Amino acid sequence: MAFGLIAVALAAAVFYVDTFTDIEGAIAVLYVVTMMLAAQAITRIGLLVIAATCAVLTLLSYAMTHADDADLQSTIRMIVALAALFVTTMLLLKTETSRLTLHSINSALKESEARYRSIFDRTRIALWERDYSKVRSYLMDLRAQGITDIKAHARANPAVVDHCVDLISFVAANEAAREMLGPESPAVGILRRPTIPRHEKFLDVLQAIMDGETVFEDKVQIQSDNGEGKLVLLSISFPEDPSAFNRVVVSMVDITQREMALKALAEAQAELTMASRAATVGAMSASLAHELNQPLGAIVVNSQTLLRWLDRDPPDLAAVRRSAERMIRDSLRASEIIQNTRSLLSPSSNKLEDVSLDRLADETMALMEHELQRSGITVFIDHQKPHIPPVSAVKIELQQVLINLITNAIQAMDEAGSAERIIRIAMERPDIEHVCISVRDSGPGITEDAKDKLFAPFFTTKATGIGMGLSICRSTLEARGGTLDGTNHPEGGAIFEMRLLIKPEVEHA
Ligand code: ADP
């Protein structure tokens, strides 16, 4: 307002001096000062109006004073004054445009800051901002001195950890962070409380900063105000620009419940696997009884023969020896069969060994011979691939999967009353790392409805099924880096394929 009034007064004074006094000179140039003062108070349109007014006043004054005796000098002065007005107006308009742009950028910045604040405050993830700039400079200084392993350095200088804790300061925390740690403001307590309780984890964070990593993520055990222990996923994003280390965002997600659920799931899965093994043994007991019958029968026959050779006069000791040897062989066979069954349930059977798939298929068929015969099924094992190497696996696991697949095939053909009953077992080596073993039947195939859910736990189409077989088989193989898939064969029937790593990586093993 004051600028406006002074501008008007100045314009009037300039007009007066220019028109009614004899002072020679480009007085009208002083309108420029008027413009500059007015620019402080008015908008762009106002500025144009004032500029036009000053130009009119300049022309008016010229007309009033030099209408009759227009000389070159006064005309030049008038033109200079008009030019000065024009240039000033242009410059002022440009400045005003820049000012407006700056203003809009500034409000956009404020808006974005407010938006960020509201996300920060309202999100359900616990967030903190911490100033890591001092600790970063400290660590970089250490690095410059040739210290690259902060853990080793802290072992030698235990005070380093506390010093680093003191160098990190709190900037802000959101509501979720306060809820997670309790109503006591995390502002003071955050570093005092065991947020990163074990020095090891804290040192990991320091090491990440030292190594210039941009993300640190780990599970951390923390304690809230009321002493409640929580397991959280701690995640810190370090900026690439060192100057931004004064506002590093730290987030924590409470994963206590999730971890507990995962643990319960793993336990349930382990129990189910055990139960499924027991069920497998149960299913095999019929064929076991049948298998044991054969060596036991042979032992009885051989002992009777042995007695007869002994009763001879003189006893035929060479024949007695032969009978005794046959009895030993059959007893060993029977004990092997029993041993195999017991090992199915023993936890110590979980050892990796070299398993020949050919032999595994033969042994499994022998175990299931009775079941297969009862359902009138012919089995073809494709032994044509001599180059299939043994796989490093837990034999009993592979056998369990194979028994499950064969049992399913038998049941599918039984239920459908298939006229042709054939199971084909084939092995191949699709690449250098894997071998595949497939079980194909001549049953009705997998129904459309079942295709997507085959491996889902508790999915079954059988009246007395549990629906866990395929799900357990798949997770058993996946735990060793293998896969299990099932589909229909183009020539009919279902085909299930196990794909196994020849040498499972250590982590799978
Ligand atoms: P369950 O045998 O208790 O039903 P599984 O997980 O072993 O459980 O099998 C799930 C379902 O997959 C079966 O109910 C059946 O519908 C289908 N299935 C499995 N094997 C075959 C097969 N060889 N032919 C057709 N369907 C099959």
Coordinates of C-alpha atoms and ligand atoms in Angstrom, one line a residue:
M1 CA 0.0 0.0 0.0
A2 CA 2.7 2.4 1.1
F3 CA 4.7 1.5 -2.1
G4 CA 1.6 2.2 -4.2
L5 CA 1.0 5.6 -2.7
I6 CA 4.7 6.7 -2.9
A7 CA 4.6 5.5 -6.6
V8 CA 1.6 7.6 -7.4
A9 CA 3.1 10.7 -5.6
L10 CA 6.4 10.2 -7.5
A11 CA 4.6 9.9 -10.8
A12 CA 2.7 13.1 -10.1
A13 CA 6.0 14.9 -9.1
V14 CA 7.8 13.7 -12.2
F15 CA 4.9 14.8 -14.5
Y16 CA 4.9 18.2 -12.7
V17 CA 8.6 18.8 -13.0
D18 CA 8.7 17.5 -16.6
T19 CA 5.7 19.6 -17.7
F20 CA 5.7 22.8 -15.7
T21 CA 9.4 23.5 -14.9
D22 CA 12.2 24.6 -17.2
I23 CA 14.5 21.9 -16.0
E24 CA 16.0 20.3 -19.1
G25 CA 16.9 16.6 -19.2
A26 CA 15.3 13.2 -19.4
I27 CA 13.1 13.8 -16.4
A28 CA 10.6 11.3 -17.7
V29 CA 13.2 8.6 -17.2
L30 CA 12.4 8.9 -13.5
Y31 CA 9.0 7.2 -14.3
V32 CA 11.2 4.0 -14.1
V33 CA 11.5 4.5 -10.3
T34 CA 7.7 4.8 -10.1
M35 CA 7.4 1.5 -12.0
M36 CA 9.9 -0.2 -9.6
L37 CA 8.1 1.0 -6.6
A38 CA 4.7 0.0 -8.0
A39 CA 6.0 -3.4 -8.9
Q40 CA 6.3 -4.2 -5.2
A41 CA 2.6 -3.7 -4.7
I42 CA 0.7 -4.7 -7.8
T43 CA 0.1 -7.6 -10.2
R44 CA 1.3 -8.1 -13.8
I45 CA -1.8 -6.4 -15.3
G46 CA -1.4 -3.5 -12.8
L47 CA 2.2 -3.1 -13.9
L48 CA 1.1 -2.9 -17.5
V49 CA -1.5 -0.3 -16.7
I50 CA 1.0 1.8 -14.7
A51 CA 3.6 1.4 -17.6
A52 CA 1.0 2.6 -20.1
T53 CA 0.0 5.5 -17.8
C54 CA 3.6 6.6 -17.4
A55 CA 4.1 6.4 -21.2
V56 CA 0.9 8.5 -21.7
L57 CA 2.1 11.1 -19.1
T58 CA 5.5 11.3 -20.9
L59 CA 3.8 11.9 -24.2
L60 CA 1.3 14.3 -22.7
S61 CA 4.1 16.3 -21.1
Y62 CA 6.0 16.4 -24.4
A63 CA 2.9 17.5 -26.2
M64 CA 2.2 20.3 -23.6
T65 CA 5.7 21.6 -23.5
H66 CA 7.1 21.0 -27.0
A67 CA 4.0 21.1 -29.2
D68 CA 5.0 24.2 -31.0
D69 CA 8.8 24.1 -30.8
A70 CA 9.6 20.4 -31.1
D71 CA 13.4 20.1 -31.3
L72 CA 15.6 17.1 -31.9
Q73 CA 17.0 17.0 -28.3
S74 CA 13.7 17.0 -26.5
T75 CA 12.3 14.4 -28.9
I76 CA 15.3 12.2 -28.2
R77 CA 14.8 12.6 -24.5
M78 CA 11.2 11.6 -24.8
I79 CA 12.2 8.5 -26.9
V80 CA 14.9 7.6 -24.3
A81 CA 12.3 7.9 -21.5
L82 CA 9.8 5.7 -23.4
A83 CA 12.5 3.2 -24.1
A84 CA 13.6 3.1 -20.5
L85 CA 10.0 2.6 -19.5
F86 CA 9.6 -0.3 -22.0
V87 CA 12.8 -2.1 -20.9
T88 CA 12.0 -1.7 -17.2
T89 CA 8.5 -3.0 -17.8
M90 CA 9.8 -6.0 -19.6
L91 CA 12.4 -6.8 -16.9
L92 CA 9.8 -6.3 -14.1
L93 CA 7.4 -8.7 -15.9
K94 CA 10.2 -11.3 -16.3
T95 CA 11.1 -11.0 -12.6
E96 CA 7.4 -11.3 -11.7
T97 CA 7.1 -14.5 -13.8
S98 CA 10.1 -16.0 -12.1
R99 CA 8.7 -15.0 -8.7
L100 CA 5.4 -16.7 -9.6
T101 CA 7.2 -19.9 -10.8
L102 CA 9.3 -20.0 -7.7
H103 CA 6.1 -19.6 -5.6
S104 CA 4.3 -22.4 -7.3
I105 CA 7.4 -24.7 -7.0
N106 CA 7.6 -23.8 -3.4
S107 CA 3.9 -24.7 -2.7
A108 CA 4.3 -27.9 -4.7
L109 CA 7.3 -28.7 -2.5
K110 CA 5.3 -27.9 0.7
E111 CA 2.4 -30.1 -0.6
S112 CA 4.7 -33.0 -1.3
E113 CA 6.4 -32.6 2.1
A114 CA 2.9 -32.6 3.7
R115 CA 1.9 -35.7 1.7
Y116 CA 5.2 -37.5 2.8
R117 CA 4.5 -36.4 6.4
S118 CA 1.0 -37.8 6.3
I119 CA 2.2 -41.1 4.7
F120 CA 4.9 -41.2 7.4
D121 CA 2.5 -40.5 10.2
R122 CA -0.4 -42.6 9.1
T123 CA 1.1 -45.8 7.7
R124 CA 0.7 -48.9 9.8
I125 CA 4.4 -49.7 9.4
A126 CA 6.5 -48.4 12.3
L127 CA 8.9 -45.8 10.9
W128 CA 11.7 -43.7 12.3
E129 CA 13.9 -41.1 10.9
R130 CA 17.4 -41.1 12.3
D131 CA 20.4 -39.0 11.7
Y132 CA 23.2 -41.3 10.7
S133 CA 25.5 -38.5 9.3
K134 CA 27.9 -38.4 12.2
V135 CA 28.2 -42.1 12.5
R136 CA 28.8 -42.3 8.7
S137 CA 31.6 -39.8 8.9
Y138 CA 33.1 -41.7 11.8
L139 CA 33.0 -45.0 9.9
M140 CA 34.4 -43.4 6.8
D141 CA 37.3 -42.0 8.8
L142 CA 37.9 -45.5 10.2
R143 CA 37.9 -46.8 6.7
A144 CA 40.3 -44.2 5.5
Q145 CA 42.6 -45.4 8.3
G146 CA 42.4 -48.9 6.8
I147 CA 39.8 -50.5 9.1
T148 CA 37.4 -52.4 6.9
D149 CA 36.0 -55.0 9.4
I150 CA 34.0 -53.1 12.0
K151 CA 33.3 -56.3 14.0
A152 CA 37.0 -57.1 14.4
H153 CA 37.6 -53.5 15.3
A154 CA 34.8 -53.5 17.9
R155 CA 36.1 -56.7 19.4
A156 CA 39.5 -55.0 20.0
N157 CA 37.8 -51.7 21.1
P158 CA 34.6 -52.4 22.9
A159 CA 33.8 -48.7 23.5
V160 CA 33.3 -48.3 19.7
V161 CA 29.7 -49.7 19.9
D162 CA 28.5 -47.2 22.5
H163 CA 30.3 -44.4 20.8
C164 CA 28.5 -45.2 17.5
V165 CA 25.2 -45.4 19.4
D166 CA 25.8 -41.9 20.7
L167 CA 26.6 -40.6 17.3
I168 CA 23.1 -41.6 15.9
S169 CA 20.4 -39.2 16.8
F170 CA 16.6 -39.4 16.6
V171 CA 14.7 -37.2 14.1
A172 CA 11.1 -38.4 14.1
A173 CA 8.9 -41.4 14.7
N174 CA 5.4 -42.2 13.6
E175 CA 2.3 -43.4 15.5
A176 CA 2.8 -47.0 14.6
A177 CA 6.4 -46.9 15.9
R178 CA 5.1 -45.5 19.3
E179 CA 2.5 -48.3 19.3
M180 CA 5.1 -50.9 18.7
L181 CA 7.4 -49.9 21.4
G182 CA 4.8 -48.5 23.8
P183 CA 3.5 -45.1 24.7
E184 CA 6.9 -43.9 26.1
S185 CA 8.2 -41.8 23.3
P186 CA 10.7 -43.8 21.2
A187 CA 12.5 -40.5 20.8
V188 CA 14.7 -40.9 23.8
G189 CA 14.3 -44.6 24.4
I190 CA 14.9 -45.9 20.9
L191 CA 18.6 -46.3 21.1
R192 CA 18.7 -46.9 24.9
R193 CA 16.3 -49.8 24.7
P194 CA 17.5 -52.9 23.0
T195 CA 16.1 -52.1 19.5
I196 CA 19.1 -53.6 18.0
P197 CA 19.9 -55.6 21.1
R198 CA 22.7 -57.8 20.1
H199 CA 25.8 -55.9 19.3
E200 CA 26.3 -58.3 16.4
K201 CA 23.2 -56.9 14.6
F202 CA 24.1 -53.4 15.3
L203 CA 27.6 -54.1 14.0
D204 CA 26.0 -55.5 10.9
V205 CA 24.3 -52.2 10.4
L206 CA 27.5 -50.3 10.8
Q207 CA 29.3 -52.7 8.4
A208 CA 26.6 -52.0 5.8
I209 CA 27.1 -48.3 6.1
M210 CA 30.9 -48.7 5.9
D211 CA 30.5 -50.9 2.8
G212 CA 28.3 -48.3 1.2
E213 CA 25.3 -50.6 1.0
T214 CA 22.0 -49.0 0.3
V215 CA 19.7 -51.5 2.1
F216 CA 20.0 -53.3 5.4
E217 CA 17.3 -55.9 6.2
D218 CA 17.3 -58.5 9.0
K219 CA 15.1 -60.1 11.6
V220 CA 15.6 -58.5 15.1
Q221 CA 14.3 -59.4 18.5
I222 CA 13.1 -56.3 20.3
Q223 CA 11.4 -55.5 23.6
S224 CA 8.6 -53.0 24.0
D225 CA 8.0 -50.7 27.0
N226 CA 6.0 -53.3 28.8
G227 CA 8.8 -55.9 28.4
E228 CA 6.9 -57.8 25.7
G229 CA 9.4 -59.5 23.3
K230 CA 8.7 -59.1 19.6
L231 CA 10.3 -60.3 16.4
V232 CA 10.5 -57.6 13.8
L233 CA 11.8 -57.2 10.3
L234 CA 14.1 -54.3 10.5
S235 CA 14.8 -52.5 7.3
I236 CA 17.0 -49.4 6.7
S237 CA 17.4 -47.6 3.4
F238 CA 20.7 -45.7 3.2
P239 CA 20.7 -42.9 0.7
E240 CA 23.3 -42.9 -2.0
D241 CA 24.0 -39.2 -1.4
P242 CA 26.1 -38.9 1.8
S243 CA 24.6 -35.5 2.6
A244 CA 21.2 -37.2 3.0
F245 CA 22.4 -39.4 5.9
N246 CA 20.9 -36.9 8.3
R247 CA 17.4 -38.3 7.6
V248 CA 17.6 -42.1 7.2
V249 CA 14.3 -43.9 7.3
V250 CA 14.2 -47.1 9.5
S251 CA 11.2 -49.3 9.3
M252 CA 10.1 -52.2 11.5
V253 CA 7.3 -54.7 10.7
D254 CA 6.1 -57.0 13.5
I255 CA 6.5 -60.5 12.3
T256 CA 6.0 -62.3 15.6
Q257 CA 2.7 -63.8 14.7
R258 CA 3.8 -64.7 11.2
E259 CA 6.9 -66.5 12.5
M260 CA 4.8 -68.3 15.1
A261 CA 2.3 -69.4 12.4
L262 CA 5.2 -70.5 10.1
K263 CA 6.7 -72.5 12.9
A264 CA 3.3 -74.2 13.7
L265 CA 2.9 -74.9 10.0
A266 CA 6.3 -76.5 9.8
E267 CA 5.6 -78.6 12.8
A268 CA 2.2 -79.7 11.4
Q269 CA 3.8 -80.5 8.1
A270 CA 6.5 -82.6 9.8
E271 CA 3.8 -84.4 11.8
L272 CA 1.8 -85.0 8.7
T273 CA 4.8 -86.3 6.8
M274 CA 5.5 -88.7 9.6
A275 CA 1.8 -89.8 9.7
S276 CA 1.9 -90.2 5.9
R277 CA 5.0 -92.5 6.3
A278 CA 3.1 -94.5 8.9
A279 CA 0.2 -94.8 6.4
T280 CA 2.6 -95.8 3.7
V281 CA 3.9 -98.6 5.9
G282 CA 0.4 -99.6 6.7
A283 CA -0.4 -99.8 3.1
M284 CA 2.6 -101.9 2.5
S285 CA 2.0 -104.3 5.3
A286 CA 0.0 -106.6 3.1
S287 CA 2.8 -107.0 0.6
L288 CA 5.3 -107.2 3.5
A289 CA 3.4 -110.2 5.0
H290 CA 3.4 -111.7 1.5
E291 CA 7.2 -111.0 1.1
L292 CA 8.1 -112.4 4.5
N293 CA 6.0 -115.5 3.8
Q294 CA 8.4 -116.5 1.1
P295 CA 11.7 -116.6 3.1
L296 CA 10.0 -117.9 6.2
G297 CA 8.4 -120.7 4.2
A298 CA 11.8 -121.4 2.7
I299 CA 13.4 -121.5 6.1
V300 CA 10.8 -124.1 7.4
V301 CA 11.4 -126.3 4.3
N302 CA 15.1 -126.0 4.7
S303 CA 15.1 -126.9 8.4
Q304 CA 12.9 -130.0 7.6
T305 CA 15.4 -131.0 4.9
L306 CA 18.3 -130.3 7.3
L307 CA 16.7 -132.6 9.9
R308 CA 16.2 -135.3 7.4
W309 CA 19.9 -135.1 6.3
L310 CA 20.9 -135.3 10.0
D311 CA 18.7 -138.3 10.7
R312 CA 20.5 -140.3 8.0
D313 CA 23.0 -142.8 9.2
P314 CA 25.7 -141.6 8.7
P315 CA 24.4 -138.0 8.5
D316 CA 25.1 -136.2 5.2
L317 CA 27.0 -133.3 6.7
A318 CA 27.7 -131.6 3.3
A319 CA 23.9 -131.5 2.6
V320 CA 23.3 -130.3 6.1
R321 CA 25.7 -127.4 5.5
R322 CA 23.9 -126.5 2.2
S323 CA 20.6 -126.4 4.0
A324 CA 21.9 -124.4 6.9
E325 CA 23.5 -121.9 4.4
R326 CA 20.1 -121.5 2.6
M327 CA 18.4 -121.0 5.9
I328 CA 20.9 -118.2 6.8
R329 CA 20.4 -116.6 3.4
D330 CA 16.6 -116.7 3.8
S331 CA 16.8 -115.4 7.4
L332 CA 19.0 -112.5 6.2
R333 CA 16.5 -111.7 3.5
A334 CA 13.6 -111.7 6.1
S335 CA 15.5 -109.5 8.4
E336 CA 16.4 -107.1 5.6
I337 CA 12.7 -106.8 4.7
I338 CA 11.9 -106.0 8.4
Q339 CA 14.9 -103.6 8.6
N340 CA 13.7 -101.8 5.5
T341 CA 10.2 -101.3 7.0
R342 CA 11.6 -100.0 10.3
S343 CA 13.9 -97.6 8.6
L344 CA 10.9 -96.1 6.9
L345 CA 9.9 -94.7 10.3
S346 CA 13.3 -94.0 11.8
P347 CA 14.6 -90.4 11.8
S348 CA 18.1 -91.7 11.3
S349 CA 17.1 -92.8 7.8
N350 CA 17.3 -89.1 6.6
K351 CA 20.8 -89.4 5.3
L352 CA 21.9 -88.6 1.8
E353 CA 23.3 -91.5 -0.1
D354 CA 23.9 -92.4 -3.8
V355 CA 20.6 -93.9 -5.0
S356 CA 20.4 -95.8 -8.2
L357 CA 17.0 -95.1 -9.7
D358 CA 16.9 -98.4 -11.5
R359 CA 17.5 -100.3 -8.3
L360 CA 15.0 -98.1 -6.5
A361 CA 12.3 -98.8 -9.0
D362 CA 13.0 -102.6 -8.8
E363 CA 13.0 -102.6 -5.0
T364 CA 9.8 -100.6 -4.9
M365 CA 8.1 -102.9 -7.3
A366 CA 9.2 -105.9 -5.2
L367 CA 7.6 -104.2 -2.2
M368 CA 4.4 -103.6 -3.9
E369 CA 4.2 -106.8 -5.9
H370 CA 1.3 -108.1 -3.9
E371 CA -0.8 -105.0 -4.4
L372 CA 0.0 -104.9 -8.1
Q373 CA -0.8 -108.6 -8.5
R374 CA -4.1 -108.2 -6.6
S375 CA -5.2 -105.5 -9.0
G376 CA -3.9 -107.3 -12.1
I377 CA -1.5 -104.7 -13.1
T378 CA 1.6 -105.2 -15.3
V379 CA 4.5 -102.9 -14.7
F380 CA 7.1 -102.0 -17.3
I381 CA 10.3 -100.5 -16.1
D382 CA 12.3 -98.8 -18.8
H383 CA 15.8 -99.9 -18.1
Q384 CA 17.0 -98.8 -21.5
K385 CA 19.0 -95.8 -20.2
P386 CA 22.3 -97.0 -18.8
H387 CA 23.7 -93.5 -18.6
I388 CA 21.4 -92.4 -15.8
P389 CA 23.7 -91.7 -12.9
P390 CA 22.8 -92.3 -9.3
V391 CA 21.3 -89.3 -7.4
S392 CA 22.4 -88.1 -4.1
A393 CA 19.2 -88.4 -2.1
V394 CA 17.5 -89.8 1.0
K395 CA 16.5 -93.2 -0.4
I396 CA 13.5 -93.7 1.8
E397 CA 12.0 -90.3 0.7
L398 CA 12.2 -91.2 -3.0
Q399 CA 10.8 -94.6 -2.3
Q400 CA 7.9 -93.0 -0.4
V401 CA 7.1 -90.7 -3.3
L402 CA 7.3 -93.6 -5.8
I403 CA 5.0 -95.8 -3.6
N404 CA 2.5 -92.9 -3.4
L405 CA 2.5 -92.4 -7.2
I406 CA 2.1 -96.1 -7.8
T407 CA -0.6 -96.5 -5.1
N408 CA -2.5 -93.6 -6.8
A409 CA -2.1 -95.2 -10.2
I410 CA -3.4 -98.5 -8.8
Q411 CA -6.4 -96.8 -7.2
A412 CA -7.2 -94.8 -10.3
M413 CA -7.3 -97.9 -12.5
D414 CA -9.2 -99.9 -9.8
E415 CA -11.8 -97.2 -9.4
A416 CA -12.3 -96.8 -13.1
G417 CA -12.4 -100.5 -13.6
S418 CA -9.9 -100.1 -16.5
A419 CA -9.7 -103.0 -18.8
E420 CA -6.0 -102.5 -19.7
R421 CA -3.9 -102.1 -16.5
I422 CA -0.4 -101.0 -17.1
I423 CA 2.1 -98.9 -15.2
R424 CA 5.2 -97.7 -17.0
I425 CA 8.2 -96.4 -15.1
A426 CA 10.7 -94.5 -17.1
M427 CA 13.9 -92.7 -16.3
E428 CA 15.7 -90.0 -18.3
R429 CA 18.4 -87.4 -17.9
P430 CA 17.0 -84.1 -19.4
D431 CA 20.2 -82.1 -18.6
I432 CA 23.5 -82.4 -16.9
E433 CA 22.1 -81.5 -13.5
H434 CA 18.9 -83.5 -13.4
V435 CA 17.3 -86.9 -13.7
C436 CA 13.6 -87.6 -14.1
I437 CA 11.6 -90.6 -13.2
S438 CA 8.1 -90.8 -14.4
V439 CA 5.1 -93.0 -13.5
R440 CA 2.5 -93.4 -16.2
D441 CA -0.7 -95.4 -15.9
S442 CA -3.4 -96.5 -18.3
G443 CA -6.2 -95.3 -16.0
P444 CA -8.9 -92.6 -16.7
G445 CA -6.4 -89.7 -16.3
I446 CA -6.8 -86.7 -14.1
T447 CA -10.2 -85.1 -14.2
E448 CA -10.5 -81.5 -15.4
D449 CA -11.7 -80.4 -12.0
A450 CA -8.7 -82.0 -10.3
K451 CA -6.0 -80.6 -12.6
D452 CA -5.4 -77.3 -10.8
K453 CA -5.7 -78.7 -7.3
L454 CA -3.8 -82.0 -7.5
F455 CA -1.1 -80.8 -5.2
A456 CA -3.3 -78.7 -2.8
P457 CA -3.4 -80.2 0.7
F458 CA -6.6 -82.1 1.5
F459 CA -7.7 -82.2 -2.1
T460 CA -9.1 -85.6 -2.9
T461 CA -11.7 -87.1 -5.2
K462 CA -11.7 -90.5 -3.4
A463 CA -14.4 -91.4 -0.9
T464 CA -11.8 -92.5 1.6
G465 CA -8.9 -90.3 0.5
I466 CA -7.2 -87.7 2.7
G467 CA -5.7 -85.7 -0.1
M468 CA -2.3 -85.2 1.5
G469 CA -0.3 -87.7 -0.6
L470 CA 0.7 -85.6 -3.6
S471 CA 1.1 -82.5 -1.5
I472 CA 3.6 -84.2 0.8
C473 CA 5.4 -85.9 -2.1
R474 CA 5.9 -82.5 -3.8
S475 CA 7.2 -80.7 -0.6
T476 CA 9.5 -83.7 0.1
L477 CA 11.1 -83.4 -3.3
E478 CA 11.1 -79.5 -3.3
A479 CA 13.0 -79.6 0.0
R480 CA 15.8 -81.3 -1.9
G481 CA 15.6 -78.9 -4.9
G482 CA 13.5 -81.3 -7.0
T483 CA 10.0 -81.0 -8.5
L484 CA 6.9 -83.1 -8.9
D485 CA 4.3 -82.5 -11.7
G486 CA 1.3 -84.4 -12.9
T487 CA -0.6 -84.2 -16.1
N488 CA -2.5 -86.4 -18.6
H489 CA -0.6 -88.4 -21.2
P490 CA -1.6 -87.6 -24.8
E491 CA -2.2 -91.4 -25.3
G492 CA -4.4 -91.6 -22.2
G493 CA -3.8 -92.1 -18.5
A494 CA -2.1 -89.9 -16.0
I495 CA 1.7 -89.3 -15.9
F496 CA 3.5 -88.0 -12.9
E497 CA 7.1 -86.9 -13.2
M498 CA 9.7 -86.4 -10.5
R499 CA 12.6 -84.2 -11.4
L500 CA 15.6 -84.6 -9.1
L501 CA 18.9 -82.8 -8.7
I502 CA 21.7 -85.3 -9.2
K503 CA 23.8 -83.4 -6.6
P504 CA 21.4 -81.4 -4.4
E505 CA 23.0 -78.2 -3.2
V506 CA 24.1 -78.1 0.4
E507 CA 21.3 -75.8 1.4
H508 CA 18.6 -78.2 0.0
A509 CA 20.4 -81.1 1.6
Ligands
ADP1 P1 -5.6 -89.0 -2.1 O1 -4.9 -90.2 -2.7 O2 -5.8 -89.2 -0.6 O3 -6.8 -88.6 -2.8 P2 -3.4 -87.5 -3.3 O4 -2.9 -86.2 -2.9 O5 -2.5 -88.6 -3.4 O6 -4.6 -87.8 -2.2 O7 -4.2 -87.3 -4.6 C1 -5.1 -86.2 -4.8 C2 -6.0 -86.4 -6.0 O8 -5.3 -86.4 -7.2 C3 -6.7 -87.8 -6.0 O9 -7.8 -87.8 -5.2 C4 -7.1 -87.9 -7.5 O10 -8.2 -87.2 -7.8 C5 -5.9 -87.3 -8.2 N1 -4.9 -88.3 -8.7 C6 -3.8 -88.6 -8.2 N2 -3.1 -89.6 -8.9 C7 -3.9 -89.8 -9.9 C8 -3.8 -90.7 -11.1 N3 -2.8 -91.5 -11.3 N4 -4.9 -90.7 -12.0 C9 -5.9 -89.9 -11.8 N5 -6.0 -89.0 -10.8 C10 -5.1 -89.0 -9.8

